[in-house]
Every structure is written in structure tokens, then in C-alpha cells.
Amino acid sequence: MANVSVYNQNGQKTGEIELNDAIFGIEPNKEVVHMAVVQYLANQRQGTQSAKTRAEVRGGGRKPWRQKGTGRARQGSIRSPQWKGGGVVFAPKPRDYSFKLNKKVKRLALKSVLSDKVASEKFIVLEDLKLTEIKTKEMKKVVDNLKLEKALFVLDGENKNVVLSARNLENIKTAGVNTINVYDILKYDTFVVTKDAVNKMQEVYA
């Protein structure tokens, strides 16, 4: 089992924590990670794009000119796709882009990205993370003390002061143990997690 240093909010090392290799020490599966990212992005799509086909565009009921004798190409309707103001060929319609992944696949993808963060030393464990008041300045001090640029903070349970203090900081995001996803872990360079959250993760994902 891998040992990772534990820090306090001032950026000082206070000890070490042992991580479960079944979660934080596996060989990353890139194919499964890719599937999880594609699924996440697909599920975020609203699917509300819409355009009218020639059957839905108003007007064009009368033939613009007679079939023969004009010297021009035959036309049946001024709402055909080649006309200005005409319908759209294969027009996009509202649809659901989401799809499902097996629970085992999603869990393997999550373990893969977590293991990669540990291996690349982008995994920071905090003794605790508490703020006495909702103040962006206080959260910024924690970020600066840990020398972070783009980080995902994972908390155990509700922590209103931290969540509200962090939301105005650029490139900083907070999440709960049960709400983390593969996309966010990959998007943010550093994975910062409290000691209690690590223990909870080891219980949930073991």
C-alpha cells in the first residue's frame, strides 16, 4: 500500500496516510476512462437543437411556375431545401444523447484516474479543511499555502463555508465524495481531499 503525506491548511506536513492499492494503486485503464468521459459529456448535452424540415416550413403550397416551357429547372415548392427560406435537409430534432455505463465500468474508470493522480504526485491529503466564515480570501490562503493552480477539493459531507468561499476562485472546484466524476478529476491538475473523505472513499469504492 502506498503512503501519502498529510498536510494542514497552512501547507505544513503533519503525517502520512496509507492508501488502499485496490483503489489508488491499480494500472489505469485508458479505454474505460475514455468511455466514462464520453458518457459524462453526452449526458450534459441538452439535446434541444431543432430546425424545420420542408414539411414544417410555412408556405410553398403552390408550384412556383409551370412544369414545362419556361426554360428553367422544374420546381415543386419554394420551400424546398435549395430555396432561400426553405426547409433543412435532415434537420436536427430534440433528442436524448445520454447513455448508460455499467456500474463496474464507471468504478474502474474512477479508480484508474485516482491511481494516476497518486502515481503522478498530484494527490494531496489534508488533515482537515474548515473555515470559520464564508470568505473567499480565507480559501485563497489555503490554495496559496498548498501552492495550487487548478485543483479539485473533495470534502466529506456538507461544508457550506468552504463551498461558498471557493466558488468565486478561478480554477478551483469543490465536490463531495459521492459526487466526484472522472471528467472533473482529469480536468483539474491536482486532487485535494480531506483525511475523512479518503477514509470514506476507501469504504465506498473498496
Tab-separated table of C-alpha atoms in Angstrom:
chain	number	residue	atom	x	y	z
A	1	MET	CA	0.000	0.000	0.000
A	2	ALA	CA	1.182	3.488	-0.908
A	3	ASN	CA	1.812	6.121	1.732
A	4	VAL	CA	0.890	9.739	1.004
A	5	SER	CA	1.831	12.792	3.051
A	6	VAL	CA	-0.882	14.590	5.025
A	7	TYR	CA	-0.817	18.407	5.235
A	8	ASN	CA	-2.659	21.023	7.256
A	9	GLN	CA	-4.305	24.163	5.854
A	10	ASN	CA	-1.022	26.074	6.230
A	11	GLY	CA	0.735	23.674	3.856
A	12	GLN	CA	2.776	22.008	6.611
A	13	LYS	CA	3.262	18.248	6.656
A	14	THR	CA	1.622	16.643	9.694
A	15	GLY	CA	1.985	12.935	8.928
A	16	GLU	CA	1.193	10.191	6.448
A	17	ILE	CA	-1.804	8.117	5.425
A	18	GLU	CA	-1.881	4.653	3.908
A	19	LEU	CA	-3.929	4.279	0.722
A	20	ASN	CA	-5.699	1.145	-0.435
A	21	ASP	CA	-3.966	-0.169	-3.574
A	22	ALA	CA	-7.269	-1.620	-4.816
A	23	ILE	CA	-8.471	1.965	-5.305
A	24	PHE	CA	-5.379	4.162	-5.529
A	25	GLY	CA	-2.769	1.754	-6.892
A	26	ILE	CA	-4.227	-0.016	-9.934
A	27	GLU	CA	-2.959	0.062	-13.515
A	28	PRO	CA	-5.047	2.804	-15.227
A	29	ASN	CA	-7.369	1.553	-17.975
A	30	LYS	CA	-7.356	4.300	-20.634
A	31	GLU	CA	-10.150	2.794	-22.708
A	32	VAL	CA	-12.547	2.698	-19.768
A	33	VAL	CA	-11.575	6.246	-18.747
A	34	HIS	CA	-12.332	7.440	-22.289
A	35	MET	CA	-15.748	5.759	-22.185
A	36	ALA	CA	-16.552	7.453	-18.861
A	37	VAL	CA	-15.584	10.904	-20.191
A	38	VAL	CA	-17.645	10.455	-23.376
A	39	GLN	CA	-20.633	9.343	-21.296
A	40	TYR	CA	-20.311	12.319	-18.942
A	41	LEU	CA	-20.148	14.832	-21.809
A	42	ALA	CA	-23.016	13.143	-23.661
A	43	ASN	CA	-25.174	13.249	-20.547
A	44	GLN	CA	-24.514	17.001	-20.199
A	45	ARG	CA	-25.971	17.744	-23.634
A	46	GLN	CA	-29.416	19.337	-23.530
A	47	GLY	CA	-30.425	17.884	-26.889
A	48	THR	CA	-32.777	20.807	-27.583
A	49	GLN	CA	-31.389	21.757	-31.020
A	50	SER	CA	-34.161	21.971	-33.596
A	51	ALA	CA	-34.694	23.099	-37.192
A	52	LYS	CA	-37.615	22.772	-39.611
A	53	THR	CA	-37.805	20.299	-42.470
A	54	ARG	CA	-39.512	21.223	-45.739
A	55	ALA	CA	-42.740	19.732	-44.387
A	56	GLU	CA	-42.738	22.146	-41.440
A	57	VAL	CA	-41.782	25.425	-43.137
A	58	ARG	CA	-44.735	27.711	-43.729
A	59	GLY	CA	-45.847	28.425	-47.318
A	60	GLY	CA	-44.807	26.885	-50.597
A	61	GLY	CA	-48.080	25.122	-51.283
A	62	ARG	CA	-48.281	26.364	-54.868
A	63	LYS	CA	-45.889	25.360	-57.618
A	64	PRO	CA	-43.731	28.470	-58.357
A	65	TRP	CA	-44.027	28.056	-62.161
A	66	ARG	CA	-45.367	25.570	-64.633
A	67	GLN	CA	-43.539	22.303	-65.192
A	68	LYS	CA	-42.513	22.863	-68.823
A	69	GLY	CA	-41.844	25.625	-71.291
A	70	THR	CA	-40.122	28.219	-69.099
A	71	GLY	CA	-36.543	27.130	-69.771
A	72	ARG	CA	-35.938	26.907	-66.053
A	73	ALA	CA	-35.500	23.804	-63.933
A	74	ARG	CA	-38.716	22.301	-62.637
A	75	GLN	CA	-39.659	23.294	-59.115
A	76	GLY	CA	-42.414	21.917	-56.923
A	77	SER	CA	-42.213	24.297	-53.952
A	78	ILE	CA	-40.421	27.476	-52.866
A	79	ARG	CA	-39.856	25.739	-49.527
A	80	SER	CA	-37.550	23.069	-50.962
A	81	PRO	CA	-34.104	22.949	-49.294
A	82	GLN	CA	-32.327	24.665	-52.218
A	83	TRP	CA	-34.510	27.768	-51.887
A	84	LYS	CA	-33.805	30.669	-49.520
A	85	GLY	CA	-36.177	30.265	-46.600
A	86	GLY	CA	-36.673	26.613	-47.458
A	87	GLY	CA	-36.560	23.659	-45.098
A	88	VAL	CA	-33.399	21.964	-43.844
A	89	VAL	CA	-32.363	18.565	-45.182
A	90	PHE	CA	-32.123	16.067	-42.301
A	91	ALA	CA	-32.976	18.843	-39.845
A	92	PRO	CA	-31.774	18.263	-36.243
A	93	LYS	CA	-34.574	17.493	-33.799
A	94	PRO	CA	-34.717	17.376	-29.972
A	95	ARG	CA	-33.245	14.098	-28.766
A	96	ASP	CA	-31.647	12.463	-25.763
A	97	TYR	CA	-27.892	11.930	-26.148
A	98	SER	CA	-27.376	10.232	-22.799
A	99	PHE	CA	-26.378	6.602	-22.415
A	100	LYS	CA	-25.542	4.323	-19.517
A	101	LEU	CA	-22.368	2.591	-18.397
A	102	ASN	CA	-22.231	-0.439	-16.145
A	103	LYS	CA	-21.503	0.369	-12.514
A	104	LYS	CA	-18.344	-1.778	-12.615
A	105	VAL	CA	-17.048	0.130	-15.646
A	106	LYS	CA	-17.681	3.527	-14.033
A	107	ARG	CA	-15.996	2.415	-10.832
A	108	LEU	CA	-12.955	1.080	-12.735
A	109	ALA	CA	-12.656	4.402	-14.576
A	110	LEU	CA	-12.781	6.303	-11.286
A	111	LYS	CA	-10.140	4.069	-9.725
A	112	SER	CA	-7.968	4.485	-12.829
A	113	VAL	CA	-7.894	8.290	-12.670
A	114	LEU	CA	-7.405	8.293	-8.892
A	115	SER	CA	-4.472	5.875	-9.228
A	116	ASP	CA	-2.991	8.092	-11.935
A	117	LYS	CA	-3.203	11.153	-9.662
A	118	VAL	CA	-1.389	9.283	-6.887
A	119	ALA	CA	1.274	7.984	-9.300
A	120	SER	CA	1.884	11.456	-10.752
A	121	GLU	CA	2.042	13.004	-7.245
A	122	LYS	CA	-0.968	15.214	-7.895
A	123	PHE	CA	-2.870	13.789	-4.918
A	124	ILE	CA	-2.873	15.909	-1.738
A	125	VAL	CA	-4.442	14.829	1.557
A	126	LEU	CA	-5.478	17.481	4.094
A	127	GLU	CA	-5.773	16.817	7.826
A	128	ASP	CA	-8.976	18.842	7.725
A	129	LEU	CA	-10.482	21.783	5.851
A	130	LYS	CA	-12.541	24.203	7.912
A	131	LEU	CA	-13.235	27.916	7.579
A	132	THR	CA	-14.781	29.946	10.387
A	133	GLU	CA	-16.712	32.167	7.939
A	134	ILE	CA	-17.675	32.421	4.283
A	135	LYS	CA	-14.759	34.376	2.881
A	136	THR	CA	-13.063	33.895	-0.485
A	137	LYS	CA	-9.899	35.450	0.955
A	138	GLU	CA	-9.593	32.661	3.546
A	139	MET	CA	-9.991	29.944	0.918
A	140	LYS	CA	-7.438	31.712	-1.279
A	141	LYS	CA	-4.940	31.489	1.613
A	142	VAL	CA	-5.402	27.701	1.750
A	143	VAL	CA	-4.912	27.449	-2.028
A	144	ASP	CA	-1.751	29.590	-1.860
A	145	ASN	CA	-0.364	27.669	1.119
A	146	LEU	CA	-0.679	24.421	-0.841
A	147	LYS	CA	0.744	26.098	-3.985
A	148	LEU	CA	-2.189	25.082	-6.153
A	149	GLU	CA	-3.144	26.446	-9.547
A	150	LYS	CA	-6.003	24.256	-10.741
A	151	ALA	CA	-7.467	21.924	-8.134
A	152	LEU	CA	-10.497	19.856	-7.204
A	153	PHE	CA	-11.275	19.841	-3.463
A	154	VAL	CA	-13.150	16.743	-2.298
A	155	LEU	CA	-14.955	17.060	1.027
A	156	ASP	CA	-16.619	14.644	3.401
A	157	GLY	CA	-20.217	15.718	3.949
A	158	GLU	CA	-21.532	19.282	3.836
A	159	ASN	CA	-19.089	22.121	4.348
A	160	LYS	CA	-21.013	25.265	3.440
A	161	ASN	CA	-18.266	27.734	4.382
A	162	VAL	CA	-15.669	26.042	2.164
A	163	VAL	CA	-18.039	25.501	-0.788
A	164	LEU	CA	-19.267	29.114	-0.824
A	165	SER	CA	-15.788	30.539	-0.209
A	166	ALA	CA	-14.312	28.563	-3.110
A	167	ARG	CA	-16.935	29.190	-5.786
A	168	ASN	CA	-15.527	32.601	-6.799
A	169	LEU	CA	-11.983	31.262	-7.177
A	170	GLU	CA	-10.944	30.595	-10.745
A	171	ASN	CA	-9.790	27.028	-11.479
A	172	ILE	CA	-10.934	25.781	-8.063
A	173	LYS	CA	-13.899	23.443	-7.614
A	174	THR	CA	-15.373	21.590	-4.645
A	175	ALA	CA	-17.178	18.245	-4.663
A	176	GLY	CA	-18.408	15.597	-2.261
A	177	VAL	CA	-17.191	12.003	-2.092
A	178	ASN	CA	-20.434	10.833	-3.714
A	179	THR	CA	-20.424	13.456	-6.485
A	180	ILE	CA	-16.909	13.193	-7.910
A	181	ASN	CA	-16.624	12.115	-11.532
A	182	VAL	CA	-13.881	11.084	-13.927
A	183	TYR	CA	-14.203	14.230	-16.075
A	184	ASP	CA	-13.605	16.652	-13.185
A	185	ILE	CA	-10.690	14.629	-11.807
A	186	LEU	CA	-8.996	14.787	-15.217
A	187	LYS	CA	-9.892	18.443	-15.800
A	188	TYR	CA	-8.252	19.717	-12.608
A	189	ASP	CA	-4.495	19.220	-12.229
A	190	THR	CA	-4.441	18.485	-8.502
A	191	PHE	CA	-6.804	16.300	-6.475
A	192	VAL	CA	-7.091	17.644	-2.923
A	193	VAL	CA	-9.012	15.533	-0.430
A	194	THR	CA	-9.564	15.641	3.323
A	195	LYS	CA	-8.442	12.733	5.503
A	196	ASP	CA	-12.046	11.863	6.414
A	197	ALA	CA	-13.022	11.904	2.732
A	198	VAL	CA	-10.180	9.486	1.885
A	199	ASN	CA	-11.394	7.058	4.542
A	200	LYS	CA	-14.940	7.343	3.226
A	201	MET	CA	-13.748	6.741	-0.347
A	202	GLN	CA	-11.898	3.621	0.780
A	203	GLU	CA	-15.100	2.338	2.350
A	204	VAL	CA	-17.343	3.182	-0.622
A	205	TYR	CA	-15.098	2.100	-3.506
A	206	ALA	CA	-13.222	-0.826	-1.962
